[in-house]
CSV table of C-alpha atoms in Angstrom, one decimal:
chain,number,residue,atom,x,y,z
C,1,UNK,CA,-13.0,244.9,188.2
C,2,UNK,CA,-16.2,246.2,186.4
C,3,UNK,CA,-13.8,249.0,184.8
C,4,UNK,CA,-11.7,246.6,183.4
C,5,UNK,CA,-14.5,244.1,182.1
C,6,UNK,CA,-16.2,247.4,180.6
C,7,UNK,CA,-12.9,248.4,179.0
C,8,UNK,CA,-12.4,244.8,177.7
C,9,UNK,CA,-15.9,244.8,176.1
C,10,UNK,CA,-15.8,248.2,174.4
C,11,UNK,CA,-12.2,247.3,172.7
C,12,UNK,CA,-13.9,244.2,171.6
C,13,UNK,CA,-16.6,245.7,170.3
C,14,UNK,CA,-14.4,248.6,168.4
C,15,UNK,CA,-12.2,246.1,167.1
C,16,UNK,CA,-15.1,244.0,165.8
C,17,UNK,CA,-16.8,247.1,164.2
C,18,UNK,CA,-13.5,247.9,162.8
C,19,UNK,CA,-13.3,244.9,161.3
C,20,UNK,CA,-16.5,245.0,159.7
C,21,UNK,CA,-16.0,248.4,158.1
C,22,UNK,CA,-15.4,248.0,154.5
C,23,UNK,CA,-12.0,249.5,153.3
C,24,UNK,CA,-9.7,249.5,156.5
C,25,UNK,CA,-7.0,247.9,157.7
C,26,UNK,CA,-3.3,246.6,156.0
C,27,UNK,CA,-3.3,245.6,152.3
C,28,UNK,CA,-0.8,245.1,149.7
C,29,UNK,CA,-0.9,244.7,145.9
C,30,UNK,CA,0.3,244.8,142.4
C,31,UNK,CA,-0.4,247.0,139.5
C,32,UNK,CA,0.5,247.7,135.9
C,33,UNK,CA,-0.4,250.2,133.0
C,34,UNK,CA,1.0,253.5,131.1
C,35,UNK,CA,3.8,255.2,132.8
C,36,UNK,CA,4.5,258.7,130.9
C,37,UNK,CA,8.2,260.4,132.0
C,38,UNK,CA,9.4,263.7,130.8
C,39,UNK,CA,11.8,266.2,131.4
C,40,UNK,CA,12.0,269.7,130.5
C,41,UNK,CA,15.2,271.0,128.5
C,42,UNK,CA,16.5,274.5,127.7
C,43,UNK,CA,19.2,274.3,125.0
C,44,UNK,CA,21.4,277.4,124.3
C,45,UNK,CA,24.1,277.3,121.1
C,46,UNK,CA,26.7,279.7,121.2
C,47,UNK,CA,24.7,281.6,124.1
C,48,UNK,CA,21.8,282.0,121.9
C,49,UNK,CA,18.2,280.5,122.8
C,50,UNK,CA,18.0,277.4,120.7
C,51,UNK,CA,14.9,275.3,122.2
C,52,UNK,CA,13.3,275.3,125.4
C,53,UNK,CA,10.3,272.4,125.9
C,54,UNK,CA,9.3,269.5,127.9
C,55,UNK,CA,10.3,265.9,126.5
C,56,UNK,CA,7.6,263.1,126.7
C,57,UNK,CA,7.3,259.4,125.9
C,58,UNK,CA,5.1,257.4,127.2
C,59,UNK,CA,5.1,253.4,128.0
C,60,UNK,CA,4.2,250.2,129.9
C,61,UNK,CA,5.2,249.7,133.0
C,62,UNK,CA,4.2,248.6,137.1
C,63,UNK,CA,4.6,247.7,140.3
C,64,UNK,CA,3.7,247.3,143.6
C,65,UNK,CA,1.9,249.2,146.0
C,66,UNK,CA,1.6,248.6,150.3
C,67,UNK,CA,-0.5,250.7,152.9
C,68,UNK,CA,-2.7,251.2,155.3
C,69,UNK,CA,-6.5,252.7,156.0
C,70,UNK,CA,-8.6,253.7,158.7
C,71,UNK,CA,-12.1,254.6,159.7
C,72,UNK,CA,-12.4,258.0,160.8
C,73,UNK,CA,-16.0,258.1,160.4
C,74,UNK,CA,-18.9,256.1,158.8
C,75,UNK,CA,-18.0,256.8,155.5
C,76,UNK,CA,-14.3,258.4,155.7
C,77,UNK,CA,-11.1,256.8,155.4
C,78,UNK,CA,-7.5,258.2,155.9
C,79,UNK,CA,-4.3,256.1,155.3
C,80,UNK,CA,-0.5,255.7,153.9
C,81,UNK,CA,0.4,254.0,150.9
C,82,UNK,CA,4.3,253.2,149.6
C,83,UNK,CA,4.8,252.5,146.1
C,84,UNK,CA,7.4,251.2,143.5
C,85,UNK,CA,7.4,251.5,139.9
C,86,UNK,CA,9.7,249.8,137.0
C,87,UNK,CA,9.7,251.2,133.4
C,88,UNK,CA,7.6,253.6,131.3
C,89,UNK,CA,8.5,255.8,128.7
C,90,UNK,CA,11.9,256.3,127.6
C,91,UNK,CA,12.0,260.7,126.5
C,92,UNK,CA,14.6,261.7,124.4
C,93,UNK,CA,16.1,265.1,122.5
C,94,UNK,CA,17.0,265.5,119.3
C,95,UNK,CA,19.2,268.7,119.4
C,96,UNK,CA,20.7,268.8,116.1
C,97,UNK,CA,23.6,267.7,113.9
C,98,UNK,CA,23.3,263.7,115.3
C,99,UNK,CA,23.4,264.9,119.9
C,100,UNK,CA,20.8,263.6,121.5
C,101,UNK,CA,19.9,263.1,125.5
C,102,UNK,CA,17.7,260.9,127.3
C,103,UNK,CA,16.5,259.6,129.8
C,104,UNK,CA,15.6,255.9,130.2
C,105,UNK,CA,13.5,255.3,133.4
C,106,UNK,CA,15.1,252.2,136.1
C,107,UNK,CA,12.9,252.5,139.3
C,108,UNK,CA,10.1,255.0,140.7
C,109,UNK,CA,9.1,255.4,144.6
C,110,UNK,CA,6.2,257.2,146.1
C,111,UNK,CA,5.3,257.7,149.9
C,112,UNK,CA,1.6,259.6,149.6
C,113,UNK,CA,-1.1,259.8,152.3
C,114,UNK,CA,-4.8,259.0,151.4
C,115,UNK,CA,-8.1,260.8,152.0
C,116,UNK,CA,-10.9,258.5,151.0
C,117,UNK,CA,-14.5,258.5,150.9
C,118,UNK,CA,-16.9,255.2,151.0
C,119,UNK,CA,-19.5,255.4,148.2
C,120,UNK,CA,-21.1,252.4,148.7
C,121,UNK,CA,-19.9,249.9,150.3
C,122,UNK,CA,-17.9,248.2,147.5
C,123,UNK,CA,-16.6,251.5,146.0
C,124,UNK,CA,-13.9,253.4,147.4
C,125,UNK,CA,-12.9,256.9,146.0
C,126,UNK,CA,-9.8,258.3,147.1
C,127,UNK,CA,-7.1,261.9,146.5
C,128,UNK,CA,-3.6,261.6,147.7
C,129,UNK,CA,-0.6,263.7,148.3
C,130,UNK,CA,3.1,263.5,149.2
C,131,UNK,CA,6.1,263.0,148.4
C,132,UNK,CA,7.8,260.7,145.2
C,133,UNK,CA,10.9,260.5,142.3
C,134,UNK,CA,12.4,258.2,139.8
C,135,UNK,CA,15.6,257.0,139.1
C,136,UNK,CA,17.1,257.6,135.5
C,137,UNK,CA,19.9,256.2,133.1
C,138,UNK,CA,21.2,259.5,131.3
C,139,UNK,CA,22.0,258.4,127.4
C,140,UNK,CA,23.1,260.2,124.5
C,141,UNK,CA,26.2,262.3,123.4
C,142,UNK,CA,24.3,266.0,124.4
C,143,UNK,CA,26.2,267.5,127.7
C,144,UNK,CA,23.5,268.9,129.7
C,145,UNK,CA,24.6,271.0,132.8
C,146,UNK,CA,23.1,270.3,135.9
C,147,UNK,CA,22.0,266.5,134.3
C,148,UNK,CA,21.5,263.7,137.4
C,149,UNK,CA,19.5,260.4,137.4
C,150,UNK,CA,17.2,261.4,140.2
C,151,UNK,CA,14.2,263.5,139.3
C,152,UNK,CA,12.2,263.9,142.9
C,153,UNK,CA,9.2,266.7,143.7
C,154,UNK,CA,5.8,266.4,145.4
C,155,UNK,CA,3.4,263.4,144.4
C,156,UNK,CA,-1.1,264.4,143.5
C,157,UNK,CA,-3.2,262.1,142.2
C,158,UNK,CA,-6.2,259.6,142.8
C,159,UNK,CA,-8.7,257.1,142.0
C,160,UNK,CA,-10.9,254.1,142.6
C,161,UNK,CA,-10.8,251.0,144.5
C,162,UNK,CA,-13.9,248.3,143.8
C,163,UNK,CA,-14.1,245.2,146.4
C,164,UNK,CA,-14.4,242.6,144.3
C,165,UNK,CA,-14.9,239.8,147.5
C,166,UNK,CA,-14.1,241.0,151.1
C,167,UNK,CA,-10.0,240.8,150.7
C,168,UNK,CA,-9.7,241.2,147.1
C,169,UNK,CA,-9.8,244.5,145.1
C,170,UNK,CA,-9.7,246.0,141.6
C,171,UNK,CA,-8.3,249.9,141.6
C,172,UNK,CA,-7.8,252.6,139.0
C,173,UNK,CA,-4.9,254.9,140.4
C,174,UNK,CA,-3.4,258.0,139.0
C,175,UNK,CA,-0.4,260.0,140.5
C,176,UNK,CA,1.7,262.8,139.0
C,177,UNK,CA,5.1,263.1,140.2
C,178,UNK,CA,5.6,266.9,139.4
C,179,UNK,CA,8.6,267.3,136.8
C,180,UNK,CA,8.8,263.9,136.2
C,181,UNK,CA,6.1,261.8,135.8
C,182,UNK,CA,2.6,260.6,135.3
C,183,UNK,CA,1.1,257.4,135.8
C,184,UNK,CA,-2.1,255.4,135.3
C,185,UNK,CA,-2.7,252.0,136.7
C,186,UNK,CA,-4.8,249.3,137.2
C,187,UNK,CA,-4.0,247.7,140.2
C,188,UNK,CA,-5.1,244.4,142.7
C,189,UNK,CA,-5.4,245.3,145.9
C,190,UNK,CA,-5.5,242.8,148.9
C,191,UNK,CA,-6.6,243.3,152.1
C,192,UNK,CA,-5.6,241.5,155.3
């Protein structure tokens, strides 16, 4: 009986101090800002190198953002995060003689784990790593071999989150989506 009572107390008091410790737990959110896209294009005419270089444009876009922290230590925090992005740039070629390809974005998704370290104790700063892609609408009149609308590759990035009150957050986060994308945006995180 006193093992249980003892067990009872010291998941009480874990939970408790687990709720006390800034930056853990579920929490969900919203964010908007620039969302660059670009591809990378090697043109040939008549078997001869013609151009080879990456296409960039850069835009607004956002989305939302869902994940989930814990305390690992004092000051450490590790954690997942899922993410979905709408629009952004829209790159496009300009071959020659009126052809042109492009790619306009529709959707983005990222799955990334988080490292984080607790500043003080209203400032997180966090890396992240894993796994993310985009979906594209191929335009013009340029046939490019080996052309899809899914551009997918490993995710890197970053950033910052501020408590603003004890479930409500301000965040700077940047991610690169390798051979397809980079992203920076402002983002309100809540925490439940």
């Amino acid at each position: 009986m006193r093992l249980i009572v003892s067990t009872a107390a010291l998941f009480g008091a874990a939970t408790a101090h687990a709720q006390q410790a800034p930056f853990t737990g579920a929490y969900a959110g919203a964010d908007a800002g620039m969302i660059e896209h670009h591809f990378y294009l090697d043109v040939t005419v008549n078997d001869r190198p013609y151009s080879s270089r990456y296409y960039r444009d850069t835009g607004f876009g956002g989305g939302g953002f869902a994940g989930y922290d814990l305390a690992i230590a004092r000051r450490w925090r590790i954690g997942g995060e899922l993410e979905g992005t709408i629009g952004g740039g829209t790159p496009e070629a300009v071959i020659r003689d009126g052809y042109r390809y492009g790619q306009s974005p529709r959707f983005g998704f990222r799955a990334t784990g988080r490292l984080g370290f607790v500043a003080t104790p209203r400032l997180l700063l966090y890396g992240k790593g894993g796994y993310g892609g985009n979906r594209y609408r191929l335009t013009g009149n340029f046939a490019v071999q080996d052309a899809h609308g899914w551009s997918s590759s490993f995710a890197v990035g970053g950033g910052a989150e501020w408590r603003v009150t004890e479930g409500v957050g301000l965040r700077l986060d940047y991610t690169h989506v390798d051979n397809s994308s980079n992203q920076l945006l402002l983002g309100i995180p809540i925490r439940f």
